[in-house]
CSV table of C-alpha atoms in Angstrom, one decimal:
chain,number,residue,atom,x,y,z
R,11,GLN,CA,-14.8,53.3,4.0
R,12,GLY,CA,-11.1,53.1,4.7
R,13,TYR,CA,-9.4,56.1,3.0
R,14,TYR,CA,-5.9,54.6,3.2
R,15,THR,CA,-6.8,51.0,2.5
R,16,ARG,CA,-8.8,51.9,-0.6
R,17,ARG,CA,-6.7,54.7,-2.1
R,18,GLY,CA,-4.4,56.7,0.1
R,19,GLY,CA,-3.9,59.9,-1.8
R,20,VAL,CA,-0.3,60.9,-1.3
R,21,GLY,CA,1.4,62.9,-4.0
R,22,GLU,CA,0.6,65.6,-6.6
R,23,SER,CA,-2.4,63.7,-8.0
R,24,GLY,CA,-3.7,62.8,-4.6
R,25,ASP,CA,-5.1,64.9,-1.7
R,26,PHE,CA,-1.9,65.9,0.0
R,27,VAL,CA,1.9,65.9,-0.6
R,28,THR,CA,4.5,65.0,2.0
R,29,SER,CA,8.1,66.3,2.5
R,30,PRO,CA,9.9,63.3,0.9
R,31,GLU,CA,7.7,63.8,-2.2
R,32,ILE,CA,8.9,67.5,-2.3
R,33,SER,CA,12.7,67.0,-2.0
R,34,GLN,CA,15.2,64.1,-1.9
R,35,VAL,CA,17.2,66.1,0.7
R,36,PHE,CA,14.6,65.5,3.4
R,37,GLY,CA,15.1,61.7,3.4
R,38,GLU,CA,18.8,62.0,2.9
R,39,LEU,CA,19.2,64.1,6.1
R,40,ILE,CA,17.0,61.6,8.0
R,41,GLY,CA,19.2,58.8,6.7
R,42,ILE,CA,22.3,60.7,8.0
R,43,TRP,CA,20.5,61.1,11.4
R,44,TYR,CA,20.2,57.3,11.8
R,45,ILE,CA,23.8,56.8,10.8
R,46,SER,CA,24.9,59.5,13.2
R,47,GLU,CA,23.1,57.7,16.1
R,48,TRP,CA,24.5,54.3,15.0
R,49,ILE,CA,28.0,55.7,15.2
R,50,ALA,CA,27.3,57.5,18.5
R,51,THR,CA,26.2,54.2,20.1
R,52,GLY,CA,29.4,52.4,19.1
R,53,LYS,CA,28.4,51.0,15.6
R,54,PRO,CA,26.4,47.9,16.6
R,55,LYS,CA,26.8,44.9,14.3
R,56,ALA,CA,23.2,45.1,13.0
R,57,PHE,CA,20.3,47.5,12.9
R,58,GLN,CA,16.7,47.3,11.7
R,59,LEU,CA,15.1,50.4,10.2
R,60,VAL,CA,11.4,50.3,11.0
R,61,GLU,CA,9.1,52.7,9.3
R,62,LEU,CA,5.5,53.1,10.4
R,63,GLY,CA,3.1,54.0,7.6
R,64,PRO,CA,5.7,54.4,4.9
R,65,GLY,CA,3.3,56.1,2.3
R,66,ARG,CA,4.7,55.4,-1.2
R,67,GLY,CA,8.1,54.3,0.1
R,68,THR,CA,9.8,57.5,-1.0
R,69,LEU,CA,11.3,58.3,2.3
R,70,THR,CA,12.8,54.8,2.8
R,71,ASP,CA,14.1,54.9,-0.8
R,72,ASP,CA,16.0,58.2,-0.1
R,73,ILE,CA,17.3,56.7,3.2
R,74,LEU,CA,18.5,53.6,1.4
R,75,ARG,CA,20.3,55.7,-1.2
R,76,VAL,CA,22.3,57.3,1.7
R,77,PHE,CA,23.0,54.0,3.2
R,78,ASN,CA,24.3,52.8,-0.2
R,79,GLN,CA,26.5,55.9,-0.6
R,80,LEU,CA,28.0,55.3,2.8
R,81,ALA,CA,28.3,51.6,2.2
R,82,SER,CA,32.0,51.6,3.2
R,83,LEU,CA,31.0,52.9,6.6
R,84,LEU,CA,28.2,50.3,7.0
R,85,SER,CA,30.1,47.4,5.4
R,86,LYS,CA,30.4,45.4,8.6
R,87,CYS,CA,26.8,46.2,9.7
R,88,ASP,CA,23.8,44.0,8.9
R,89,VAL,CA,21.0,46.5,7.8
R,90,SER,CA,17.4,45.4,7.2
R,91,ILE,CA,14.2,47.4,6.5
R,92,HIS,CA,10.9,46.6,8.2
R,93,LEU,CA,7.8,48.4,7.0
R,94,VAL,CA,4.6,48.5,9.1
R,95,GLU,CA,1.8,48.9,6.6
R,96,VAL,CA,-1.9,48.0,6.8
R,97,SER,CA,-2.9,49.1,3.3
R,98,PRO,CA,-2.6,46.5,0.5
R,99,LYS,CA,-2.7,49.2,-2.1
R,100,LEU,CA,0.2,51.2,-0.5
R,101,SER,CA,2.3,48.1,0.2
R,102,GLU,CA,2.2,47.3,-3.6
R,103,ILE,CA,3.3,50.8,-4.4
R,104,GLN,CA,6.2,50.6,-1.8
R,105,ALA,CA,7.2,47.2,-3.2
R,106,LEU,CA,7.4,48.6,-6.7
R,107,MET,CA,9.4,51.7,-5.6
R,108,LEU,CA,11.8,49.9,-3.4
R,109,THR,CA,12.4,46.5,-5.0
R,110,GLY,CA,11.2,47.1,-8.6
R,111,GLY,CA,8.3,44.7,-7.7
R,112,LYS,CA,10.5,41.7,-6.8
R,113,VAL,CA,8.7,40.6,-3.7
R,114,GLN,CA,7.1,37.3,-2.4
R,115,SER,CA,4.2,36.7,-0.1
R,116,ASN,CA,4.9,34.9,3.1
R,117,PRO,CA,2.8,32.0,4.5
R,118,GLU,CA,0.1,33.0,7.0
R,119,ASP,CA,2.1,31.8,10.1
R,120,GLU,CA,5.0,34.1,9.4
R,121,SER,CA,5.1,37.5,11.1
R,122,ALA,CA,5.9,39.4,7.9
R,123,TYR,CA,3.2,39.1,5.2
R,124,MET,CA,5.6,40.0,2.4
R,125,LYS,CA,9.4,40.3,1.8
R,126,GLY,CA,11.8,41.4,-0.8
R,127,VAL,CA,15.2,42.8,-1.5
R,128,SER,CA,15.9,46.5,-2.2
R,129,LYS,CA,17.6,47.6,-5.4
R,130,THR,CA,20.7,48.2,-3.3
R,131,GLY,CA,20.5,44.6,-1.8
R,132,VAL,CA,19.0,45.3,1.6
R,133,PRO,CA,16.3,42.9,2.8
R,134,ILE,CA,12.8,44.4,3.3
R,135,PHE,CA,9.9,43.0,5.3
R,136,TRP,CA,6.3,44.1,5.5
R,137,TYR,CA,4.1,43.7,8.7
R,138,ARG,CA,0.6,44.7,9.7
R,139,ASP,CA,1.4,45.6,13.3
R,140,ILE,CA,4.5,46.9,15.1
R,141,GLN,CA,4.5,43.9,17.4
R,142,ASP,CA,5.1,41.6,14.5
R,143,VAL,CA,8.5,43.3,13.9
R,144,PRO,CA,11.3,41.1,15.4
R,145,PRO,CA,13.0,42.5,18.5
R,146,GLY,CA,16.6,43.9,18.3
R,147,TYR,CA,18.5,47.1,18.0
R,148,SER,CA,16.2,49.2,15.8
R,149,PHE,CA,15.7,52.7,14.5
R,150,TYR,CA,12.1,53.7,14.2
R,151,LEU,CA,10.6,56.3,11.8
R,152,ALA,CA,7.2,57.8,12.0
R,153,HIS,CA,6.8,60.6,9.4
R,154,GLU,CA,3.2,61.9,9.0
R,155,PHE,CA,2.0,58.8,10.8
R,156,PHE,CA,0.5,59.8,14.1
R,157,ASP,CA,-1.5,62.7,12.6
R,158,ALA,CA,-3.6,60.1,10.7
R,159,LEU,CA,-4.7,58.1,13.7
R,160,PRO,CA,-8.2,58.5,15.1
R,161,ILE,CA,-8.8,61.0,17.9
R,162,HIS,CA,-11.3,61.6,20.7
R,163,LYS,CA,-12.4,65.3,21.1
R,164,PHE,CA,-13.4,66.8,24.4
R,165,GLN,CA,-15.0,70.1,25.4
R,166,ARG,CA,-14.9,71.6,28.9
R,167,THR,CA,-18.4,72.7,30.0
R,168,GLU,CA,-19.9,74.1,33.2
R,169,LYS,CA,-20.9,70.5,34.1
R,170,GLY,CA,-17.4,69.1,33.5
R,171,TRP,CA,-15.8,67.5,30.5
R,172,ARG,CA,-18.0,66.3,27.6
R,173,GLU,CA,-17.0,64.2,24.6
R,174,VAL,CA,-17.6,65.6,21.1
R,175,LEU,CA,-19.5,63.0,19.2
R,176,VAL,CA,-20.8,62.6,15.6
R,177,ASP,CA,-24.6,62.4,15.0
R,178,ILE,CA,-27.0,62.5,12.1
R,179,ASP,CA,-28.5,66.0,11.6
R,180,PRO,CA,-32.3,65.7,12.2
R,181,GLU,CA,-32.9,68.7,10.0
R,182,VAL,CA,-30.9,67.2,7.0
R,183,PRO,CA,-30.9,63.4,7.3
R,184,ASP,CA,-28.0,62.8,4.9
R,185,GLN,CA,-25.7,65.1,6.8
R,186,LEU,CA,-23.6,64.6,9.9
R,187,ARG,CA,-23.1,67.1,12.8
R,188,PHE,CA,-21.0,67.3,15.9
R,189,VAL,CA,-22.8,67.1,19.3
R,190,LEU,CA,-21.7,67.0,22.9
R,191,SER,CA,-22.3,63.9,25.0
R,192,PRO,CA,-25.1,64.5,27.5
R,193,SER,CA,-22.9,63.3,30.3
R,194,GLY,CA,-19.4,62.1,30.9
R,195,THR,CA,-18.2,59.1,28.8
R,196,PRO,CA,-15.6,56.4,29.5
R,197,ALA,CA,-13.3,58.4,27.3
R,198,THR,CA,-13.7,61.6,29.3
R,199,GLU,CA,-13.0,59.6,32.5
R,200,ASN,CA,-9.8,58.0,31.1
R,201,PHE,CA,-8.2,60.3,28.6
R,202,ILE,CA,-8.2,63.7,30.1
R,203,GLN,CA,-5.1,64.5,32.2
R,204,PRO,CA,-6.0,65.9,35.6
R,205,GLU,CA,-3.7,68.9,35.1
R,206,GLU,CA,-5.3,69.9,31.8
R,207,THR,CA,-5.8,73.6,31.4
R,208,ARG,CA,-7.3,73.8,27.8
R,209,ASP,CA,-11.0,74.0,27.2
R,210,HIS,CA,-11.0,71.8,24.1
R,211,VAL,CA,-8.7,68.8,23.8
R,212,GLU,CA,-8.0,66.2,21.2
R,213,VAL,CA,-6.5,62.9,22.5
R,214,CYS,CA,-5.2,60.0,20.4
R,215,PRO,CA,-5.1,56.9,22.6
R,216,GLU,CA,-3.7,54.8,19.8
R,217,ALA,CA,-0.7,57.1,19.5
R,218,GLY,CA,-0.1,56.6,23.2
R,219,VAL,CA,-0.2,52.9,22.9
R,220,ILE,CA,2.3,52.9,19.9
R,221,ILE,CA,4.6,55.3,21.7
R,222,GLN,CA,4.6,53.0,24.7
R,223,LYS,CA,5.5,50.1,22.5
R,224,LEU,CA,8.4,52.1,20.9
R,225,ALA,CA,9.6,53.2,24.3
R,226,CYS,CA,9.6,49.6,25.7
R,227,ARG,CA,11.5,48.4,22.7
R,228,ILE,CA,14.1,51.1,22.8
R,229,GLU,CA,14.6,50.7,26.6
R,230,LYS,CA,15.1,46.9,26.1
R,231,ASP,CA,17.0,46.7,22.8
R,232,GLY,CA,18.5,50.2,22.2
R,233,GLY,CA,18.1,52.3,19.1
R,234,ALA,CA,16.1,55.4,18.6
R,235,ALA,CA,12.8,56.7,17.2
R,236,LEU,CA,12.3,59.8,15.1
R,237,VAL,CA,8.8,61.3,14.8
R,238,ALA,CA,8.2,64.1,12.3
R,239,ASP,CA,4.7,65.5,12.1
R,240,TYR,CA,2.3,68.5,12.3
R,241,GLY,CA,2.0,69.2,15.9
R,242,HIS,CA,2.2,71.2,19.1
R,243,ASP,CA,3.4,70.7,22.7
R,244,GLY,CA,0.1,70.6,24.5
R,245,THR,CA,-1.0,74.1,23.5
R,246,LYS,CA,-3.5,73.7,20.6
R,247,THR,CA,-7.2,72.8,20.8
R,248,ASP,CA,-9.2,72.2,17.7
R,249,THR,CA,-7.0,70.9,14.8
R,250,PHE,CA,-9.1,68.2,13.3
R,251,ARG,CA,-9.4,68.8,9.5
R,252,GLY,CA,-9.8,67.1,6.2
R,253,PHE,CA,-7.9,67.5,2.9
R,254,GLN,CA,-9.1,66.7,-0.6
R,255,ASN,CA,-7.2,67.7,-3.7
R,256,HIS,CA,-4.8,69.7,-1.6
R,257,LYS,CA,-7.6,71.9,-0.2
R,258,LEU,CA,-9.3,72.0,3.2
R,259,HIS,CA,-12.4,69.8,3.3
R,260,ASP,CA,-15.2,69.5,5.8
R,261,VAL,CA,-14.4,66.5,7.9
R,262,LEU,CA,-18.1,65.5,8.1
R,263,SER,CA,-19.0,65.6,4.4
R,264,ALA,CA,-18.5,62.4,2.3
R,265,PRO,CA,-16.4,60.6,4.9
R,266,GLY,CA,-13.9,58.1,3.4
R,267,THR,CA,-13.2,60.4,0.4
R,268,ALA,CA,-10.8,62.8,2.2
R,269,ASP,CA,-7.6,62.6,4.2
R,270,LEU,CA,-8.4,63.3,7.8
R,271,THR,CA,-5.7,64.7,10.1
R,272,ALA,CA,-5.3,66.1,13.6
R,273,ASP,CA,-2.1,67.8,14.9
R,274,VAL,CA,0.0,65.6,17.1
R,275,ASP,CA,0.2,66.5,20.8
R,276,PHE,CA,3.8,65.9,21.6
R,277,SER,CA,3.3,66.6,25.3
R,278,TYR,CA,0.9,63.6,25.3
R,279,LEU,CA,3.5,61.4,23.5
R,280,ARG,CA,6.1,62.5,26.1
R,281,LYS,CA,3.8,61.5,29.0
R,282,MET,CA,3.0,58.2,27.4
R,283,THR,CA,6.7,57.1,27.3
R,284,GLN,CA,6.2,56.9,31.1
R,285,GLY,CA,9.9,57.8,31.5
R,286,ARG,CA,11.1,54.6,29.8
R,287,THR,CA,13.2,56.6,27.4
R,288,ALA,CA,14.5,60.1,27.2
R,289,THR,CA,12.8,62.5,24.7
R,290,LEU,CA,14.1,65.4,22.7
R,291,GLY,CA,12.0,68.1,21.0
R,292,PRO,CA,9.6,68.9,19.6
R,293,ILE,CA,11.8,71.2,17.5
R,294,LYS,CA,10.6,73.0,14.4
R,295,GLN,CA,11.3,71.3,11.1
R,296,ARG,CA,13.4,74.3,9.8
R,297,GLU,CA,15.6,74.2,12.9
R,298,PHE,CA,16.1,70.4,12.7
R,299,LEU,CA,17.0,70.4,9.0
R,300,LYS,CA,19.3,73.4,9.5
R,301,ASN,CA,21.0,71.6,12.3
R,302,MET,CA,21.3,68.6,10.0
R,303,GLY,CA,23.2,70.6,7.4
R,304,ILE,CA,20.4,71.2,4.8
R,305,ASP,CA,22.1,74.5,3.7
R,306,LEU,CA,25.4,72.7,2.9
R,307,ARG,CA,23.5,69.9,1.0
R,308,LEU,CA,21.6,72.5,-1.0
R,309,GLN,CA,24.8,74.3,-2.0
R,310,VAL,CA,26.3,71.0,-3.2
R,311,LEU,CA,23.2,70.1,-5.3
R,312,LEU,CA,23.1,73.6,-6.8
R,313,GLN,CA,26.7,73.5,-7.8
R,314,ASN,CA,26.2,70.0,-9.3
R,315,SER,CA,23.1,70.9,-11.2
R,316,ARG,CA,23.6,71.8,-14.9
R,317,ASP,CA,20.3,73.5,-15.8
R,318,ALA,CA,18.2,76.4,-14.5
R,319,ALA,CA,15.0,74.3,-14.2
R,320,THR,CA,16.7,71.9,-11.7
R,321,ARG,CA,18.1,74.8,-9.7
R,322,LYS,CA,14.7,76.5,-9.6
R,323,GLN,CA,13.1,73.2,-8.4
R,324,LEU,CA,15.8,72.8,-5.7
R,325,LEU,CA,15.2,76.3,-4.3
R,326,HIS,CA,11.4,75.9,-4.5
R,327,SER,CA,11.5,72.6,-2.6
R,328,TYR,CA,14.0,74.1,0.0
R,329,ASP,CA,11.5,77.0,0.5
R,330,MET,CA,8.6,74.5,1.0
R,331,LEU,CA,10.5,72.6,3.7
R,332,MET,CA,12.0,75.6,5.5
R,333,SER,CA,9.7,78.6,5.1
R,334,PRO,CA,7.9,79.3,8.4
R,335,LYS,CA,4.7,80.0,6.5
R,336,LYS,CA,4.9,76.6,4.7
R,337,MET,CA,6.3,73.5,6.4
R,338,GLY,CA,9.2,75.1,8.4
R,339,ASP,CA,7.2,75.9,11.5
R,340,ARG,CA,4.2,73.7,11.1
R,341,PHE,CA,6.2,70.5,11.2
R,342,ASN,CA,8.1,69.3,14.3
R,343,PHE,CA,10.7,66.6,15.0
R,344,PHE,CA,10.6,64.6,18.2
R,345,ALA,CA,13.0,61.8,19.3
R,346,LEU,CA,13.0,58.9,21.7
R,347,LEU,CA,16.4,57.7,22.9
R,348,PRO,CA,17.7,55.4,25.7
R,349,HIS,CA,18.4,57.4,28.9
R,350,HIS,CA,22.1,56.4,28.8
R,351,ARG,CA,22.5,58.1,25.4
R,352,LEU,CA,22.0,61.5,27.0
R,353,ALA,CA,23.5,60.9,30.5
R,354,GLN,CA,26.8,62.8,30.9
R,355,PRO,CA,29.7,60.8,32.4
R,356,ASP,CA,30.2,61.4,36.1
R,357,LYS,CA,33.3,63.6,36.5
R,358,LYS,CA,34.0,62.1,40.0
R,359,ASP,CA,34.5,58.6,38.8
R,360,LYS,CA,37.4,58.7,36.4
R,361,PRO,CA,37.3,61.8,34.3
R,362,GLU,CA,39.8,60.6,31.8
R,363,SER,CA,38.2,57.2,31.2
R,364,LYS,CA,34.9,58.5,29.6
R,365,ALA,CA,34.7,60.9,26.7
R,366,PRO,CA,31.6,63.1,26.8
R,367,LEU,CA,28.8,61.7,24.6
R,368,PRO,CA,28.5,63.1,21.1
R,369,PRO,CA,25.5,65.5,20.8
R,370,VAL,CA,22.4,64.1,19.1
R,371,ALA,CA,22.3,65.4,15.6
R,372,GLY,CA,19.5,67.7,14.6
R,373,PHE,CA,18.5,68.8,18.1
R,374,GLY,CA,21.5,71.1,18.7
R,375,GLU,CA,23.3,73.7,16.5
R,376,LEU,CA,25.5,72.3,13.8
R,377,LEU,CA,29.1,73.3,14.5
R,378,LEU,CA,31.5,72.9,11.6
R,379,LYS,CA,35.0,72.0,12.5
């Protein structure tokens, strides 16, 4: 029935809440990450920020605020925003959030189906598919995007791998149940890695395809991709679950009314880059945000806030993002970068000619000079 295309329940009143909805600091630090990478690669004259599945647009809004605050730094750079969104409902909400609703529809033959200008004067374009986004030096963002893509589930049996399928329960005709395929399926042949050691595996081929597209683009045009999501590094098995009104929900009951999610297998994403780009992570959200300076930012916001209620909210949202029991350990950050971004200069050539490359923000400890 199209959960996202019909409703898409992000936020307090919906079925789940995401980090940007919890704290403005989250998006601000991601905005800083992109600017840091832009500086590290020699401040190219233009960059596109491409977000996949932008939700309500909150994250892009926070990032745009940072770009605006650092306008003097970006003054000679041509920045544009490119949102990949299939849901008509969500693209309306994004347009309202980012432009105040000042958008226009594009003719059918144009790659973007809608365009507008942000409140801070940055051009914004909407697309249905990543391949419609124009080529060029780009930063990609996928926050809680990959976990919403469909998965195949597989179970190892004495007779080999079997696919987990959905069937109608013969005992209760209006109920669904999981069954194992009687024999191998095309998916068991194609999606199980030969070196797999787990007994139960979830594979998201669509995520593999999208990561390949990102890796090809970054290899060709430069830039970077940042992925933030629930996930693991090829260790977990059964993570498929549903959320309704912020509570766990049986994935097979009333399909189309709950948010369905499965943890992202970052080891699979890494394999699917096929070596076209370097990868960093996955690193736990609390480590990434700490390395990005969240503690300093929190101190500044606490000092600047006049009332106790705001301070309480700031501390509460910090705890949500950083506590190991909440989002701190469950969320991970993962990055795709061009190989040359991480290659250390060869000392034998001319040691004085090349300065060592600046570290990639967020993935190493923050050292304050």
